[in-house]
Coordinates of C-alpha atoms in Angstrom, one line a residue:
Chain A
X1 CA -53.8 55.8 -132.6
X2 CA -51.5 53.3 -135.6
X3 CA -53.3 53.6 -138.2
X4 CA -54.0 49.4 -139.4
X5 CA -51.5 49.7 -141.8
X6 CA -48.8 49.5 -140.0
X7 CA -50.3 46.5 -138.0
X8 CA -48.1 44.0 -140.0
X9 CA -44.6 45.7 -139.2
X10 CA -44.6 46.8 -136.1
X11 CA -47.9 45.9 -134.4
X12 CA -49.8 48.7 -131.7
X13 CA -48.1 50.4 -129.0
X14 CA -51.1 51.8 -126.6
X15 CA -49.7 53.2 -123.0
X16 CA -52.6 53.8 -120.6
X17 CA -52.3 55.8 -117.4
X18 CA -54.9 56.4 -113.7
X19 CA -53.3 58.1 -111.4
X20 CA -55.9 58.3 -107.8
X21 CA -55.3 61.2 -105.8
X22 CA -57.3 61.8 -101.8
X23 CA -60.2 64.4 -102.9
X24 CA -60.0 66.7 -99.8
X25 CA -63.4 65.2 -98.8
X26 CA -62.7 61.8 -97.6
X27 CA -63.2 60.3 -101.2
X28 CA -60.4 59.4 -103.9
X29 CA -60.5 61.9 -107.3
X30 CA -58.8 60.6 -110.7
X31 CA -57.0 63.3 -111.5
X32 CA -55.5 61.3 -114.7
X33 CA -57.0 58.9 -116.1
X34 CA -56.0 58.2 -119.9
X35 CA -56.3 55.0 -122.5
X36 CA -55.3 55.4 -126.4
X37 CA -55.6 52.3 -128.6
X38 CA -57.3 48.8 -127.2
X39 CA -58.0 50.0 -123.7
X40 CA -60.7 52.2 -123.0
X41 CA -60.5 53.6 -119.0
X42 CA -64.1 54.5 -117.4
X43 CA -65.1 55.7 -114.7
X44 CA -67.6 53.1 -112.6
X45 CA -69.7 53.5 -110.3
X46 CA -68.3 52.9 -106.8
X47 CA -70.6 50.6 -104.2
X48 CA -68.1 52.5 -101.6
X49 CA -68.1 55.8 -101.8
X50 CA -64.8 56.7 -100.4
X51 CA -63.3 54.6 -103.2
X52 CA -62.7 55.3 -106.9
X53 CA -63.8 52.8 -109.7
X54 CA -62.6 52.3 -113.1
X55 CA -63.6 49.8 -115.5
X56 CA -61.3 49.2 -118.5
X57 CA -63.9 48.5 -121.2
X58 CA -61.3 46.6 -124.8
X59 CA -62.5 48.8 -127.4
X60 CA -60.3 46.6 -130.2
X61 CA -59.6 42.6 -130.0
X62 CA -55.8 42.9 -128.3
X63 CA -52.9 42.1 -127.7
X64 CA -52.2 40.3 -131.4
X65 CA -48.4 39.2 -131.9
X66 CA -46.0 42.3 -132.5
X67 CA -48.7 44.8 -130.2
X68 CA -46.9 46.1 -126.8
X69 CA -49.3 47.4 -124.7
X70 CA -49.3 48.8 -120.9
X71 CA -51.2 50.8 -118.1
X72 CA -50.1 52.4 -115.6
X73 CA -51.5 52.6 -112.1
X74 CA -50.4 55.0 -109.5
X75 CA -52.5 55.2 -106.2
X76 CA -51.2 58.2 -104.2
X77 CA -50.7 58.9 -100.5
X78 CA -54.1 58.3 -99.1
X79 CA -56.2 57.2 -101.6
X80 CA -58.3 54.0 -103.0
X81 CA -59.5 52.8 -106.0
X82 CA -60.6 49.9 -108.0
X83 CA -59.9 48.7 -110.9
X84 CA -62.1 46.1 -113.0
X85 CA -62.8 45.3 -116.4
X86 CA -65.1 44.2 -118.2
X87 CA -64.6 41.5 -120.6
X88 CA -62.0 38.7 -120.9
X89 CA -58.9 39.5 -122.3
X90 CA -57.7 37.2 -125.5
X91 CA -54.3 36.8 -126.5
X92 CA -54.2 36.3 -130.0
X93 CA -52.5 35.6 -132.8
X94 CA -51.0 38.7 -134.4
X95 CA -49.6 39.1 -138.6
X96 CA -46.2 39.3 -137.1
X97 CA -44.2 36.6 -135.9
X98 CA -42.6 38.5 -132.4
X99 CA -44.4 38.2 -129.6
X100 CA -46.7 40.5 -127.7
X101 CA -45.9 42.4 -124.7
X102 CA -48.3 43.5 -121.9
X103 CA -47.2 45.7 -119.3
X104 CA -48.5 46.8 -115.7
X105 CA -47.4 48.4 -113.8
X106 CA -49.1 49.3 -110.0
X107 CA -47.5 51.7 -107.6
X108 CA -49.1 51.9 -104.5
X109 CA -48.4 54.9 -102.0
X110 CA -48.4 55.3 -98.3
X111 CA -51.7 54.4 -96.8
X112 CA -53.1 53.8 -100.4
X113 CA -55.2 51.2 -101.2
X114 CA -55.5 49.6 -104.7
X115 CA -57.3 46.4 -105.4
X116 CA -56.5 45.5 -109.2
X117 CA -58.8 43.0 -110.6
X118 CA -59.3 42.7 -113.9
X119 CA -61.4 39.9 -115.9
X120 CA -58.8 36.7 -117.3
X121 CA -56.4 36.4 -119.9
X122 CA -57.2 33.9 -122.4
X123 CA -54.2 33.0 -124.4
X124 CA -56.1 31.5 -127.8
X125 CA -54.3 29.1 -130.0
X126 CA -51.5 30.2 -131.4
X127 CA -50.7 33.5 -129.7
X128 CA -48.1 34.3 -127.8
X129 CA -48.1 37.0 -125.1
X130 CA -45.1 37.8 -122.6
X131 CA -46.9 39.6 -119.5
X132 CA -45.3 41.5 -116.5
X133 CA -47.3 42.5 -113.7
X134 CA -44.8 45.0 -111.1
X135 CA -46.1 46.6 -108.3
X136 CA -44.5 48.8 -105.5
X137 CA -45.9 49.0 -102.8
X138 CA -44.7 52.0 -100.4
X139 CA -45.5 50.7 -96.6
X140 CA -48.3 51.0 -95.3
X141 CA -50.1 50.4 -98.6
X142 CA -52.8 47.5 -99.7
X143 CA -53.1 45.7 -102.2
X144 CA -55.8 43.1 -103.3
X145 CA -54.4 41.7 -106.7
X146 CA -56.2 38.7 -109.1
X147 CA -54.4 37.1 -112.2
X148 CA -56.2 34.0 -113.9
X149 CA -54.9 32.8 -117.3
X150 CA -56.7 30.4 -119.0
X151 CA -54.8 28.2 -121.5
X152 CA -56.8 28.4 -124.7
X153 CA -60.9 28.6 -125.1
X154 CA -63.3 26.1 -125.2
X155 CA -62.5 23.0 -127.3
X156 CA -58.5 24.1 -128.4
X157 CA -55.0 24.5 -127.2
X158 CA -52.9 27.0 -125.4
X159 CA -50.7 29.9 -127.7
X160 CA -47.6 30.2 -125.7
X161 CA -47.9 32.4 -122.3
X162 CA -45.6 34.0 -120.3
X163 CA -46.4 35.4 -117.2
X164 CA -44.3 37.6 -114.0
X165 CA -45.4 38.6 -111.2
X166 CA -42.8 40.6 -109.3
X167 CA -44.6 42.8 -106.0
X168 CA -42.1 44.8 -103.4
X169 CA -43.3 46.1 -100.8
X170 CA -41.3 48.6 -98.9
X171 CA -38.5 48.8 -101.3
X172 CA -38.1 44.6 -100.0
X173 CA -39.1 42.1 -103.0
X174 CA -41.9 40.6 -101.4
X175 CA -43.1 37.6 -104.5
X176 CA -41.1 37.0 -107.3
X177 CA -43.0 34.6 -109.8
X178 CA -43.0 33.5 -113.3
X179 CA -44.9 31.2 -114.9
X180 CA -44.8 29.8 -119.1
X181 CA -47.2 27.8 -120.5
X182 CA -48.0 26.0 -124.1
X183 CA -46.0 25.0 -126.9
X184 CA -42.8 25.4 -126.5
X185 CA -42.4 25.7 -122.5
X186 CA -40.8 22.5 -121.1
X187 CA -43.1 20.2 -118.8
X188 CA -45.5 22.7 -118.6
X189 CA -48.6 20.7 -118.8
X190 CA -47.9 17.8 -116.6
X191 CA -47.4 16.4 -112.7
X192 CA -45.3 18.9 -111.5
X193 CA -46.5 21.7 -113.3
X194 CA -50.5 22.4 -113.9
X195 CA -51.2 18.4 -114.1
X196 CA -53.7 19.0 -117.2
X197 CA -55.8 21.5 -115.7
X198 CA -56.1 24.7 -118.2
X199 CA -56.9 27.4 -115.3
X200 CA -54.3 29.0 -113.3
X201 CA -54.7 32.1 -111.2
X202 CA -53.4 33.7 -107.9
X203 CA -55.2 35.8 -105.7
X204 CA -52.5 38.0 -103.4
X205 CA -53.4 40.1 -100.8
X206 CA -51.0 42.9 -99.4
X207 CA -52.1 44.1 -96.4
X208 CA -49.5 45.3 -93.2
X209 CA -51.9 44.2 -90.7
X210 CA -50.5 40.9 -91.8
X211 CA -46.9 41.4 -90.6
X212 CA -44.4 38.2 -90.6
X213 CA -46.1 35.0 -91.2
X214 CA -49.3 35.3 -88.8
X215 CA -51.6 33.2 -90.2
X216 CA -51.1 29.4 -91.2
X217 CA -52.0 28.4 -94.8
X218 CA -55.3 26.8 -95.9
X219 CA -56.3 24.2 -98.1
X220 CA -59.2 24.7 -100.7
X221 CA -59.5 21.2 -101.7
X222 CA -57.4 19.3 -103.5
X223 CA -55.7 22.1 -105.9
X224 CA -55.6 25.4 -104.1
X225 CA -54.1 26.7 -101.7
X226 CA -53.9 29.9 -99.4
X227 CA -50.3 30.5 -98.4
X228 CA -48.6 32.9 -96.0
X229 CA -45.5 34.9 -97.9
X230 CA -42.5 35.9 -95.7
X231 CA -43.2 39.7 -95.6
X232 CA -47.0 41.2 -95.2
X233 CA -48.8 39.7 -97.7
X234 CA -50.8 35.9 -98.3
X235 CA -51.4 34.1 -101.9
X236 CA -54.1 32.2 -103.2
X237 CA -52.5 30.1 -105.8
X238 CA -55.1 27.8 -107.5
X239 CA -55.4 25.2 -110.6
X240 CA -58.6 24.5 -112.5
X241 CA -59.9 23.3 -114.8
X242 CA -61.8 26.1 -116.7
X243 CA -62.2 30.1 -115.7
X244 CA -65.4 29.0 -114.6
X245 CA -64.2 26.7 -111.3
X246 CA -61.1 28.6 -111.0
X247 CA -63.3 32.1 -110.1
X248 CA -65.3 30.1 -108.1
X249 CA -62.0 29.0 -105.7
X250 CA -60.8 32.7 -105.8
X251 CA -63.9 34.4 -104.9
X252 CA -64.5 32.3 -102.4
X253 CA -60.7 33.4 -100.8
X254 CA -61.3 36.7 -101.4
X255 CA -64.5 36.9 -98.7
X256 CA -62.1 35.5 -96.1
X257 CA -58.4 37.1 -97.2
X258 CA -59.2 40.8 -97.2
X259 CA -61.3 43.4 -96.8
Chain B
X1 CA -7.6 27.0 -106.3
X2 CA -10.0 26.2 -109.3
X3 CA -11.6 22.9 -108.5
X4 CA -12.2 20.6 -111.7
X5 CA -14.6 17.5 -111.7
X6 CA -13.9 15.2 -108.9
X7 CA -14.9 17.8 -106.0
X8 CA -18.1 19.1 -108.0
X9 CA -18.7 15.3 -107.9
X10 CA -17.9 14.7 -104.3
X11 CA -20.3 17.9 -103.9
X12 CA -23.6 16.5 -105.8
X13 CA -22.8 13.1 -105.2
X14 CA -26.6 11.8 -103.1
X15 CA -24.4 9.9 -100.4
X16 CA -23.0 14.0 -99.2
X17 CA -24.2 13.9 -95.6
X18 CA -26.7 17.3 -97.0
X19 CA -30.0 15.1 -95.2
X20 CA -31.1 15.7 -99.2
X21 CA -32.1 12.5 -98.6
X22 CA -34.5 12.4 -96.8
X23 CA -36.6 14.7 -99.0
X24 CA -38.8 13.1 -102.2
X25 CA -39.0 17.2 -103.9
X26 CA -42.8 17.1 -104.1
X27 CA -42.6 13.4 -105.7
X28 CA -44.6 12.0 -102.9
X29 CA -47.3 14.0 -103.1
X30 CA -47.1 13.4 -107.0
X31 CA -48.1 9.7 -106.7
X32 CA -50.5 10.1 -104.4
X33 CA -52.6 12.4 -106.6
X34 CA -51.2 9.4 -109.0
X35 CA -49.5 12.5 -111.3
X36 CA -46.7 9.9 -111.3
X37 CA -47.7 6.4 -111.8
X38 CA -44.6 5.1 -113.5
X39 CA -41.4 6.0 -115.7
X40 CA -42.8 8.2 -118.2
X41 CA -44.8 10.5 -116.1
X42 CA -41.4 10.6 -113.7
X43 CA -40.0 12.0 -116.6
X44 CA -42.4 14.1 -117.2
X45 CA -42.9 15.6 -113.4
X46 CA -39.0 15.7 -113.7
X47 CA -38.3 17.7 -116.9
X48 CA -41.4 19.9 -115.6
X49 CA -39.8 20.4 -112.1
X50 CA -36.5 21.2 -113.6
X51 CA -37.5 24.0 -115.7
X52 CA -38.9 25.7 -113.1
X53 CA -38.2 25.8 -109.3
X54 CA -35.1 23.9 -111.0
X55 CA -34.5 26.5 -113.4
X56 CA -35.1 29.4 -110.3
X57 CA -32.3 27.0 -107.4
X58 CA -29.4 26.6 -109.6
X59 CA -29.4 30.5 -110.7
X60 CA -29.6 31.4 -107.1
X61 CA -26.5 28.6 -106.7
X62 CA -24.6 30.2 -109.8
X63 CA -25.1 33.7 -107.9
X64 CA -23.9 32.6 -104.4
X65 CA -21.5 30.8 -106.4
X66 CA -20.3 33.9 -108.1
X67 CA -20.1 36.4 -105.2
X68 CA -23.8 38.0 -105.5
X69 CA -24.3 39.0 -101.5
X70 CA -25.8 35.7 -99.7
X71 CA -28.3 37.5 -98.0
X72 CA -30.2 39.4 -100.6
X73 CA -30.3 36.0 -102.4
X74 CA -31.9 34.8 -99.2
X75 CA -34.2 37.2 -99.8
X76 CA -34.9 36.5 -103.1
X77 CA -35.8 33.1 -102.2
X78 CA -38.1 33.3 -99.9
X79 CA -40.2 36.1 -102.4
X80 CA -39.7 33.1 -104.5
X81 CA -41.5 30.4 -102.6
X82 CA -45.0 31.1 -101.8
X83 CA -45.4 28.2 -99.7
X84 CA -44.6 28.3 -96.2
X85 CA -44.1 24.7 -97.0
X86 CA -41.3 25.4 -99.4
X87 CA -39.5 28.1 -97.7
X88 CA -39.2 25.6 -94.2
X89 CA -38.1 22.8 -96.3
X90 CA -35.4 25.0 -98.0
X91 CA -33.7 26.4 -94.9
X92 CA -34.0 23.4 -93.1
X93 CA -31.7 21.3 -95.8
X94 CA -29.7 24.8 -96.2
X95 CA -29.1 24.3 -92.4
X96 CA -27.7 20.7 -93.1
X97 CA -25.7 21.8 -96.1
X98 CA -24.1 25.1 -94.2
X99 CA -22.9 22.2 -90.8
X100 CA -21.7 19.9 -94.4
X101 CA -20.4 22.5 -96.0
X102 CA -17.5 24.1 -93.3
X103 CA -17.2 20.8 -92.2
X104 CA -15.8 19.6 -95.8
X105 CA -14.8 23.4 -97.4
X106 CA -14.1 25.8 -94.8
X107 CA -14.6 29.5 -95.2
X108 CA -15.1 32.4 -94.5
X109 CA -18.3 33.5 -96.7
X110 CA -19.7 30.1 -95.2
X111 CA -18.9 31.0 -91.8
X112 CA -20.5 34.8 -92.5
X113 CA -23.6 33.2 -93.9
X114 CA -23.9 30.9 -90.5
X115 CA -23.7 33.8 -88.6
X116 CA -26.3 35.8 -90.6
X117 CA -28.7 33.3 -91.0
X118 CA -28.5 30.8 -88.0
X119 CA -31.4 28.9 -88.6
X120 CA -30.8 28.4 -92.0
X121 CA -30.6 30.2 -95.5
X122 CA -32.1 28.9 -98.5
X123 CA -30.4 25.6 -99.5
X124 CA -29.3 26.9 -103.2
X125 CA -27.5 29.7 -101.5
X126 CA -25.7 27.2 -99.4
X127 CA -24.9 24.8 -102.4
X128 CA -23.5 28.2 -104.5
X129 CA -21.4 29.1 -101.4
X130 CA -20.3 25.8 -101.3
X131 CA -19.5 25.3 -104.2
X132 CA -17.4 28.5 -104.1
X133 CA -15.7 27.4 -100.9
X134 CA -14.3 24.2 -102.8
X135 CA -13.2 26.2 -106.0
X136 CA -15.8 25.8 -107.9
X137 CA -17.5 27.4 -110.5
X138 CA -20.8 29.6 -111.0
X139 CA -21.4 27.0 -113.3
X140 CA -20.7 23.9 -111.4
X141 CA -23.0 25.0 -108.5
X142 CA -26.0 25.7 -111.8
X143 CA -24.9 21.7 -112.3
X144 CA -25.0 20.5 -109.0
X145 CA -28.6 22.7 -108.2
X146 CA -30.3 21.4 -111.1
X147 CA -28.7 17.7 -111.1
X148 CA -30.6 17.4 -107.6
X149 CA -33.7 19.0 -108.2
X150 CA -34.3 15.7 -110.1
X151 CA -32.0 12.9 -108.4
X152 CA -34.2 13.7 -105.4
X153 CA -37.9 12.7 -106.6
X154 CA -36.3 10.2 -109.2
X155 CA -34.7 7.8 -106.1
X156 CA -37.7 8.5 -103.6
X157 CA -39.8 7.5 -106.9
X158 CA -38.2 4.2 -106.5
X159 CA -39.4 3.6 -102.9
X160 CA -42.9 5.3 -103.4
X161 CA -43.8 3.4 -106.2
X162 CA -41.5 0.3 -106.4
X163 CA -40.0 1.8 -109.5
X164 CA -37.2 -0.2 -111.3
X165 CA -33.8 1.3 -110.2
X166 CA -32.5 1.0 -113.6
X167 CA -36.0 3.0 -115.4
X168 CA -35.2 5.8 -112.4
X169 CA -31.6 6.8 -113.4
X170 CA -32.5 5.9 -117.2
X171 CA -34.9 8.7 -116.7
X172 CA -32.5 11.7 -115.1
X173 CA -30.0 10.5 -117.7
X174 CA -32.7 10.9 -120.7
X175 CA -32.7 14.9 -118.9
X176 CA -29.5 15.5 -118.6
X177 CA -29.6 18.0 -122.0
X178 CA -32.3 19.4 -120.3
X179 CA -29.9 19.8 -116.7
X180 CA -27.2 21.2 -118.9
X181 CA -29.8 23.7 -121.2
X182 CA -30.5 24.5 -116.6
X183 CA -27.8 25.1 -115.7
X184 CA -26.2 27.2 -118.9
X185 CA -29.2 29.6 -118.3
X186 CA -28.6 29.9 -115.1
X187 CA -25.2 30.6 -114.7
X188 CA -25.4 33.4 -117.4
X189 CA -29.0 34.6 -115.7
X190 CA -26.8 34.6 -112.6
X191 CA -24.4 37.6 -113.8
X192 CA -27.0 40.0 -114.2
X193 CA -28.4 41.6 -111.3
X194 CA -30.2 40.0 -108.4
X195 CA -33.4 40.9 -109.4
X196 CA -33.4 39.6 -112.7
X197 CA -32.9 36.2 -111.9
X198 CA -34.9 33.9 -113.1
X199 CA -38.5 33.3 -110.8
X200 CA -40.0 30.2 -112.9
X201 CA -42.5 28.4 -110.1
X202 CA -44.4 25.3 -110.4
X203 CA -48.0 26.3 -109.5
X204 CA -49.4 22.7 -108.2
X205 CA -46.0 21.7 -106.5
X206 CA -46.3 25.2 -104.5
X207 CA -49.9 23.8 -103.6
X208 CA -48.8 20.3 -103.0
X209 CA -46.0 21.1 -100.8
X210 CA -49.1 22.3 -98.5
X211 CA -50.7 19.9 -98.5
X212 CA -48.2 17.5 -98.2
X213 CA -46.9 19.0 -94.9
X214 CA -50.2 18.6 -93.6
X215 CA -50.4 15.0 -93.9
X216 CA -50.4 13.0 -90.3
X217 CA -47.9 9.7 -92.1
X218 CA -45.5 9.9 -94.9
X219 CA -42.4 8.3 -96.6
X220 CA -40.4 11.4 -97.2
X221 CA -40.9 15.3 -95.1
X222 CA -41.5 17.2 -98.3

């Protein structure tokens, strides 16, 4: 781990890795589980014994400006893993003017199943974070992914938060979306983008059983929609006044969009 | 032959018969929700649209005009459009643009895409190919895409709100530097690989497009 005296120059560089694989007895083993710096990767009790569960526990405040944090999660063919978080992630200003980077790499093999359900990311006033989530799904892989962004803590303005979510299924692009909020991002707070809302979230369900646009879109109130993608996936997009209301909508959607 | 400004004016003209006048590009839903009320809120709506959906469309158009495989771009456009209502609209407008473009600047590139996507490719891809067929540059195509991204809503709001057409046009004129910037960024991105093209999106545009498509009565098709 980088020492505190090195922080002003480079920030923290940390890389966590998780690999889930079938254990040969109908369950899932975790042959690789490593964390360093800001995260601890804990194996936690799974409600479903056939699926492994890992909880990301924040071991220090991060990401700060200048930090480069990455997490790589591989679910091998036939394995099932749920990854969640112990608390919200705060993007904080750092001692350098550089943005922080948070890279998430997800890979799911044939017949594999990944639930990626972290707690919200809160963009604190004065911070600058670039989040990049990439998922590479083999044919027959399933994924449930939640991404929640909260712009500022209660009573403060947001930092700058840029986020790109890229999902490929069977080697083809399935979803590619970039969001850019906060000071310096043109037009982010007005009628076309957020309309004054301070929380925005997505819940993506990829399931080969969905086929090509089999389902109808569905509205969840005035500020959320469930939309079938052009490939085997459904996306719930929601904006809300705050993190609680956002979670309520996404939870409601989770119950009827996935397993 | 390299075409000039006059050709770009023909392509970008609101009277170019590609069906755009029937669409408000999200403005009708925003007016109903009270998010567009006057010239100032129209300006902010258009700025948000331009820097999100507009940038994404301009980059697709610039890449198509630069000769990038239009089917790869069409697939990239699908991945960048989560709302099925917006995908349907983009393909419908793409089909109409294709008919107009093949009559205006016929060429093998347009013919090949029309044959591969008979129900219509995403409109920005067709717009970019049309620009290429007309002898225009990728930057020209990006300008045309950026301009129509905001001229549509501005014109629609004149009908939806009874906004003074002079005020609506002034909004567009004030957005000109933003359009230049978006077109420049789009053209630059179009030189790179398809997967790195901008994917900027606007959550409310995607959500309200689905709401609007479910309205029983509406003035505009989208």
